[in-house]
CSV table of C-alpha atoms and ligand atoms in Angstrom, one decimal:
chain,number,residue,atom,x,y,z
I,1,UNK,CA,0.0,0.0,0.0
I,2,UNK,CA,1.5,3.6,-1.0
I,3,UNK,CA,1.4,6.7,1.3
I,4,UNK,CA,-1.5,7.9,-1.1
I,5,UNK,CA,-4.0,4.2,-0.5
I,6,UNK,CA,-3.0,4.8,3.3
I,7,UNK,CA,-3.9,8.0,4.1
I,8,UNK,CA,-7.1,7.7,1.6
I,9,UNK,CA,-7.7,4.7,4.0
I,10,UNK,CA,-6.8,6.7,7.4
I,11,UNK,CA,-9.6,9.4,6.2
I,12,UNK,CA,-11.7,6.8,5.6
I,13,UNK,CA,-11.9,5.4,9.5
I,14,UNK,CA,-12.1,8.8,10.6
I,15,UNK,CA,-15.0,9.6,8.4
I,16,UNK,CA,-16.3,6.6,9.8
I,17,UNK,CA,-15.5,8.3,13.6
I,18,UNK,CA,-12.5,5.8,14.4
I,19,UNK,CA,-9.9,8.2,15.9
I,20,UNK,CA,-7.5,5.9,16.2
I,21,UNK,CA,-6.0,2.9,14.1
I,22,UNK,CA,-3.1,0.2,16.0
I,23,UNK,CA,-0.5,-0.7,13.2
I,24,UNK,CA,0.1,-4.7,14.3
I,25,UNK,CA,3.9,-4.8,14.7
I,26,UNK,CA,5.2,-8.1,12.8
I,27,UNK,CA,5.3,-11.3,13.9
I,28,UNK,CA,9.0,-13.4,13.5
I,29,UNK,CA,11.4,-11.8,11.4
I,30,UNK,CA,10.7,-9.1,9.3
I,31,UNK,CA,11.7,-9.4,5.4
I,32,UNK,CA,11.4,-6.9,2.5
I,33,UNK,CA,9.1,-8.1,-0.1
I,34,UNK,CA,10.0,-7.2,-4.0
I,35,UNK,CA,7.5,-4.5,-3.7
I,36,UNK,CA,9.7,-3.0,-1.3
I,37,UNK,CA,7.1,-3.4,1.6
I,38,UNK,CA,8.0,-5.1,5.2
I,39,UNK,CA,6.0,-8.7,5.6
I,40,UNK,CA,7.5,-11.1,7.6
I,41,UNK,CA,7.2,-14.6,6.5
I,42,UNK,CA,4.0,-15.7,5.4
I,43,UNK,CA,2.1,-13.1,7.6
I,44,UNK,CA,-0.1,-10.3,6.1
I,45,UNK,CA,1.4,-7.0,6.2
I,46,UNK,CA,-0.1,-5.3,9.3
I,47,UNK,CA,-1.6,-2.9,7.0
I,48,UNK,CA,-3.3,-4.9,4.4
I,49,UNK,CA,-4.8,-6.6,7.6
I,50,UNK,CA,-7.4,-3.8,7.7
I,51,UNK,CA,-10.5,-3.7,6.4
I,52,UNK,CA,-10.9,-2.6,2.9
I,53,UNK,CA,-11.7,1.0,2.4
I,54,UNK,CA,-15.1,-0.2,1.0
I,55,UNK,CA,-16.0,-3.6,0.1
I,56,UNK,CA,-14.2,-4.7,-3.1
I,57,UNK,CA,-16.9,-4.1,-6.1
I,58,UNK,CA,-19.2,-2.3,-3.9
I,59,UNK,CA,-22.8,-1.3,-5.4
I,60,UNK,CA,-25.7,0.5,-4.4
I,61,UNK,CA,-27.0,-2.8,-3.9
I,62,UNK,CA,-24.5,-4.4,-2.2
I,63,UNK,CA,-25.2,-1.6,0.4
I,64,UNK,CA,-29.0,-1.5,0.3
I,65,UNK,CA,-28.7,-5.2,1.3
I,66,UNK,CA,-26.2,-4.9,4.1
I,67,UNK,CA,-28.5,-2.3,5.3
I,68,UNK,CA,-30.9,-5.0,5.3
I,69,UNK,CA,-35.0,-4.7,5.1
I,70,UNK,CA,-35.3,-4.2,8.9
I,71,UNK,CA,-32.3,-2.2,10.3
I,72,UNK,CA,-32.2,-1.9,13.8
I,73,UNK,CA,-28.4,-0.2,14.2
I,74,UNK,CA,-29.9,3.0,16.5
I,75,UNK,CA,-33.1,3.5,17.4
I,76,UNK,CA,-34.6,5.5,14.6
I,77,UNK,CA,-35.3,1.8,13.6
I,78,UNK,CA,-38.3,2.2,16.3
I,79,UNK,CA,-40.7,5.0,14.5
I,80,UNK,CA,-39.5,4.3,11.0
I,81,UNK,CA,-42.4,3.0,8.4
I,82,UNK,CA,-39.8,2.8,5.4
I,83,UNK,CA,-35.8,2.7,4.8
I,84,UNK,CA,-35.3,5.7,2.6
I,85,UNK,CA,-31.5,4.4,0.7
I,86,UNK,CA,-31.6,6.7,-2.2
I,87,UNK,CA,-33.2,7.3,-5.8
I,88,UNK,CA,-31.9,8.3,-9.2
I,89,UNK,CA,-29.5,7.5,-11.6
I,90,UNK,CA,-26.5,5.0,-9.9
I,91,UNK,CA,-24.0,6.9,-12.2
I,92,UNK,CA,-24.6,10.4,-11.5
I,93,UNK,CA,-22.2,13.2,-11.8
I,94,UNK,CA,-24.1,14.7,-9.2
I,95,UNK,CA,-25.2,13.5,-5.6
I,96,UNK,CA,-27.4,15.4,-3.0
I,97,UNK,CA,-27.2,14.7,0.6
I,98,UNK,CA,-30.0,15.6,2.5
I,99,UNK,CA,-30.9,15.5,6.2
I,100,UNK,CA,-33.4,12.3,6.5
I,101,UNK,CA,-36.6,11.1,5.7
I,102,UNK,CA,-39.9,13.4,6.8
I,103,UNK,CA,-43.1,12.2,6.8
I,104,UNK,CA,-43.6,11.7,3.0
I,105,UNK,CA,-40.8,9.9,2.4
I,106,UNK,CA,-41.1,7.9,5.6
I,107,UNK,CA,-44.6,6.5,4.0
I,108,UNK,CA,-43.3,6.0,0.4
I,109,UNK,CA,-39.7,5.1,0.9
I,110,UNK,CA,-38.2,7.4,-1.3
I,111,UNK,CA,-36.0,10.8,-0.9
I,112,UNK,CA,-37.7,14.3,-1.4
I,113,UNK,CA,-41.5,13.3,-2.8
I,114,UNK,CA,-42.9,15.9,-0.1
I,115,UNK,CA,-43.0,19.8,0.2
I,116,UNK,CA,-39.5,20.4,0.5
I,117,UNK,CA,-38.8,17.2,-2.6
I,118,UNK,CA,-41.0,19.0,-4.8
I,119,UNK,CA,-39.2,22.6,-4.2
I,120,UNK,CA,-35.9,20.5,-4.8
I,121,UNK,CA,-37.1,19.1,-8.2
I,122,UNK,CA,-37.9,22.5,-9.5
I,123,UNK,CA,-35.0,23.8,-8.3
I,124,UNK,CA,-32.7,21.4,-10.0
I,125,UNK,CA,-35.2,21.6,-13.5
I,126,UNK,CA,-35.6,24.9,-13.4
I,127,UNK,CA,-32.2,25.9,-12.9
I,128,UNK,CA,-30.4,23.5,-15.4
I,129,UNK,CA,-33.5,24.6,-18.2
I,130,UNK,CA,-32.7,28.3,-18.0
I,131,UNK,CA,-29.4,27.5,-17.8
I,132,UNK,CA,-29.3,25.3,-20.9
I,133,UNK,CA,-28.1,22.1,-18.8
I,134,UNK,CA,-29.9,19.1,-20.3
I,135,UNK,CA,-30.9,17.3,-17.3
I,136,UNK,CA,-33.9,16.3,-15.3
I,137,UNK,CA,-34.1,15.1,-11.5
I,138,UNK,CA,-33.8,11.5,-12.7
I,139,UNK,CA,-30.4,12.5,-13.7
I,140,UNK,CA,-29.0,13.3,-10.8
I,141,UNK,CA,-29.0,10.7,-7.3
I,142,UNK,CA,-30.7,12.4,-4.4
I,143,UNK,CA,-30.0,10.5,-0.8
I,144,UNK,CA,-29.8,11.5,3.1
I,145,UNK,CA,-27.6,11.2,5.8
I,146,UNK,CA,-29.9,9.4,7.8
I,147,UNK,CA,-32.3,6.5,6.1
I,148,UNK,CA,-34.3,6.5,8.6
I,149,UNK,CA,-37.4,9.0,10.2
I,150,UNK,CA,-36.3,11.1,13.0
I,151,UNK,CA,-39.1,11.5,15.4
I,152,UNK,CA,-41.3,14.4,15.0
I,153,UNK,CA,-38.5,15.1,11.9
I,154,UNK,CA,-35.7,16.5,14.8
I,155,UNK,CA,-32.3,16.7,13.6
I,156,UNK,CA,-30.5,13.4,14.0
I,157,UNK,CA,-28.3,12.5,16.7
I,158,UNK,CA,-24.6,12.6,16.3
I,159,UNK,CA,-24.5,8.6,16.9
I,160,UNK,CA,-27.3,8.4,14.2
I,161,UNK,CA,-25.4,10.3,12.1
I,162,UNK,CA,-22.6,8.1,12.2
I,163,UNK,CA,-24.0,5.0,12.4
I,164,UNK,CA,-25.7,5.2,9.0
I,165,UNK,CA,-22.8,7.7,7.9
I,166,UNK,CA,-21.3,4.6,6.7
I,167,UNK,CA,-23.6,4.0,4.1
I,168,UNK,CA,-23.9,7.2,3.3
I,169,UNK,CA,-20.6,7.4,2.1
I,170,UNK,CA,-20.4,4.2,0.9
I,171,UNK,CA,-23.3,5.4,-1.4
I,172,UNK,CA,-20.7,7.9,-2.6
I,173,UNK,CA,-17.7,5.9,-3.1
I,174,UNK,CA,-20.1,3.5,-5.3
I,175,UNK,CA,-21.2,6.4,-7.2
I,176,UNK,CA,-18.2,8.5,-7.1
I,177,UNK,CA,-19.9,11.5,-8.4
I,178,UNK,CA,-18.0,14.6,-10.0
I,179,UNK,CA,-19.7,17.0,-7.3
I,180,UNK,CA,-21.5,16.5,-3.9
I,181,UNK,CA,-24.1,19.1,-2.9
I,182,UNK,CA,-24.6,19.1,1.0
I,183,UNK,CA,-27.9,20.6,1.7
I,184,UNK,CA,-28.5,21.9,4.9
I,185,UNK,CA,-25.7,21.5,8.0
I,186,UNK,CA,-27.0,17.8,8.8
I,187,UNK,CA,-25.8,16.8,5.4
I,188,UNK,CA,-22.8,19.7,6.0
I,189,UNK,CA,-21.7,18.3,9.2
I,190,UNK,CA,-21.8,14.6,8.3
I,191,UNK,CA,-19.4,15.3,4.9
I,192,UNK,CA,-17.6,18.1,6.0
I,193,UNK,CA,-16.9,17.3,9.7
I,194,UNK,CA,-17.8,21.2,10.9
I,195,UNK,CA,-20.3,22.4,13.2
I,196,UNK,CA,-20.1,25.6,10.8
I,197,UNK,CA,-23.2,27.1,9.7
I,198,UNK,CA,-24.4,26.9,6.6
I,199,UNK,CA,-24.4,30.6,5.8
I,200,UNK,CA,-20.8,30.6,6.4
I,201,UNK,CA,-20.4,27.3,4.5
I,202,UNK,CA,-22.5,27.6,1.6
I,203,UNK,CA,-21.5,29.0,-1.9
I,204,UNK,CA,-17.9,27.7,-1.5
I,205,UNK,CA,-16.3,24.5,-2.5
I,206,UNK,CA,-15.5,22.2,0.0
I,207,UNK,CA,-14.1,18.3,-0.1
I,208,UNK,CA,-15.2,15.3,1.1
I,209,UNK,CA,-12.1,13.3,0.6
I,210,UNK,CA,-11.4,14.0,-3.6
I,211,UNK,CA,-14.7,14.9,-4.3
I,212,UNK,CA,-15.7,18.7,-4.4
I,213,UNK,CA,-18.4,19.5,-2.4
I,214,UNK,CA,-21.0,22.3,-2.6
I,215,UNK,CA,-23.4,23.4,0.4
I,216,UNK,CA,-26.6,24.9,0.1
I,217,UNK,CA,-29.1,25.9,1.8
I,218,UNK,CA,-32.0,22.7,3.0
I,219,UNK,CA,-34.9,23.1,0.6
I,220,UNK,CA,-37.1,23.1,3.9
I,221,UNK,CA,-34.9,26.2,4.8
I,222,UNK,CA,-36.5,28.1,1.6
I,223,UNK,CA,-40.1,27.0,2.0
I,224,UNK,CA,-40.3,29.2,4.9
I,225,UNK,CA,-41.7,32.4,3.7
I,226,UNK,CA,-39.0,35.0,5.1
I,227,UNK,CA,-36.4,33.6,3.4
I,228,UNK,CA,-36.1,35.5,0.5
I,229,UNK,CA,-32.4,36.4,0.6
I,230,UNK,CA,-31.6,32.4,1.3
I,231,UNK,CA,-33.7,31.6,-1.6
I,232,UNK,CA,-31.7,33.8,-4.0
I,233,UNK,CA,-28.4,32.5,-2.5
I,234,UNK,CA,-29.5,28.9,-2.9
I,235,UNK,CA,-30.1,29.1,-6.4
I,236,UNK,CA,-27.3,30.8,-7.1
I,237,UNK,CA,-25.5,27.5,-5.3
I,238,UNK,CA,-27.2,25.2,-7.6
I,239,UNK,CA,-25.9,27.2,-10.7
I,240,UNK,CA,-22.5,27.1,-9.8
I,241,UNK,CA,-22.7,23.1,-9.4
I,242,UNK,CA,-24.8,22.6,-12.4
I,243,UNK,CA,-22.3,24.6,-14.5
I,244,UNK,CA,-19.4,22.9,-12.6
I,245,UNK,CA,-20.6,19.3,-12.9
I,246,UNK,CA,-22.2,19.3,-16.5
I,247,UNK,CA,-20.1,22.3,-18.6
A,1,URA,N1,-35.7,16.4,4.0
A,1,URA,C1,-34.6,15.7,3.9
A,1,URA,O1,-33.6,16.1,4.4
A,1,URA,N2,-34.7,14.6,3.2
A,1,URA,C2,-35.8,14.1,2.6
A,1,URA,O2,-35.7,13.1,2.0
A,1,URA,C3,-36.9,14.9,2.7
A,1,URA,C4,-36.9,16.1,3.4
């Protein structure tokens, strides 16, 4: 493994929340292999003994079945009605991240069909039609941090957050999308690792690992009436990705 694999494998586990990784020291006496890396005899190096970075060939479903039809990993498990995984197209150039499941989605087990879904797909069609971008919500994958309901839609627990952030990003290492767009600070926090705010965060590019992210502002954010200023700045968000991702 060279510097580069390791420390792509190091931001992995701490994505994941694992502070700390133990290098196994080697057992017996330590040769150098061709490849110029330290095994000793007939024992895995110490660092190909971890875990993969994602499973080798990993798919959306791959993951959708390790998630499993009843996931009970935390306890949004307990007022759930539907896993929400993810919709669109499984080679997107462009991935949103979302918050979790509300009510709508909850009872159809997909991401964005309510209020705040439709505002989303209007954005993303409008938007990409005026700006003579040729693509359509289907284009694009939509997903959450969360898969499951939050009670009473609250913002998900830090422990929630990272027990289905693994999925999450292994979504997007599957995908491996051009551009990420984090909407809202759940979906901001769990990619970016900040507690920033999104009006500091939004409108620049970020990364989450290679890929470049974009925060915007959550689509429930705009429905709310006074939020005229935030609804100009989102669109203007969504422009710069479109352009960024599809020119
Ligand atoms: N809000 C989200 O963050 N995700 C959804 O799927 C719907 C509303």
């Amino acid at each position: 493994m060279n510097r580069d694999e390791l420390r792509e494998r190091l931001n992995f586990y701490k994505d994941l929340g694992v502070d700390e990784v133990f290098r196994r020291e080697p057992l017996g006496q330590a040769i150098l292999s061709p490849a110029g890396v330290t095994v000793d005899q007939g024992v895995t190096l110490a660092s190909a003994s971890l875990p993969s970075l994602a499973p080798e060939g990993d798919t959306l479903l791959k993951i959708l079945q390790d998630i499993g039809d009843d996931c009970r990993r935390c306890r949004l498990c307990e007022g759930r009605s539907k896993i929400v995984f993810g919709s669109g197209n499984e080679q997107a150039s462009l991935v949103f991240v979302g918050e979790g499941p509300g009510a709508d989605e909850d009872a159809q087990g997909f991401p964005f069909v309510g209020r705040a879904g439709q505002l989303l797909t209007q954005m993303i069609e409008n938007t990409a039609t005026k700006e003579g971008i040729p693509i359509r919500r289907p284009d694009v994958y939509i997903c959450n941090v969360v898969k499951c309901r939050p009670p009473e839609n609250r913002t998900p627990q830090p422990d929630e957050m990272e027990t289905c952030g693994q999925f999450l990003f292994r979504q997007l290492m599957a995908i491996r999308p051009k551009a990420i767009c984090a909407m809202g600070s759940t979906a901001a926090k769990a990619l970016l690792g900040t507690k920033e705010g999104v009006t500091r965060l939004r409108g620049k590019w970020h990364k989450w690992r290679d890929i470049p992210v974009m925060v915007m502002y959550h689509p429930s954010y705009l429905l709310r009436p006074y939020n005229q200023d935030a609804k100009r700045e989102a669109w203007e968000d969504l422009k710069k990705v479109l352009h960024f991702v599809y020119d």
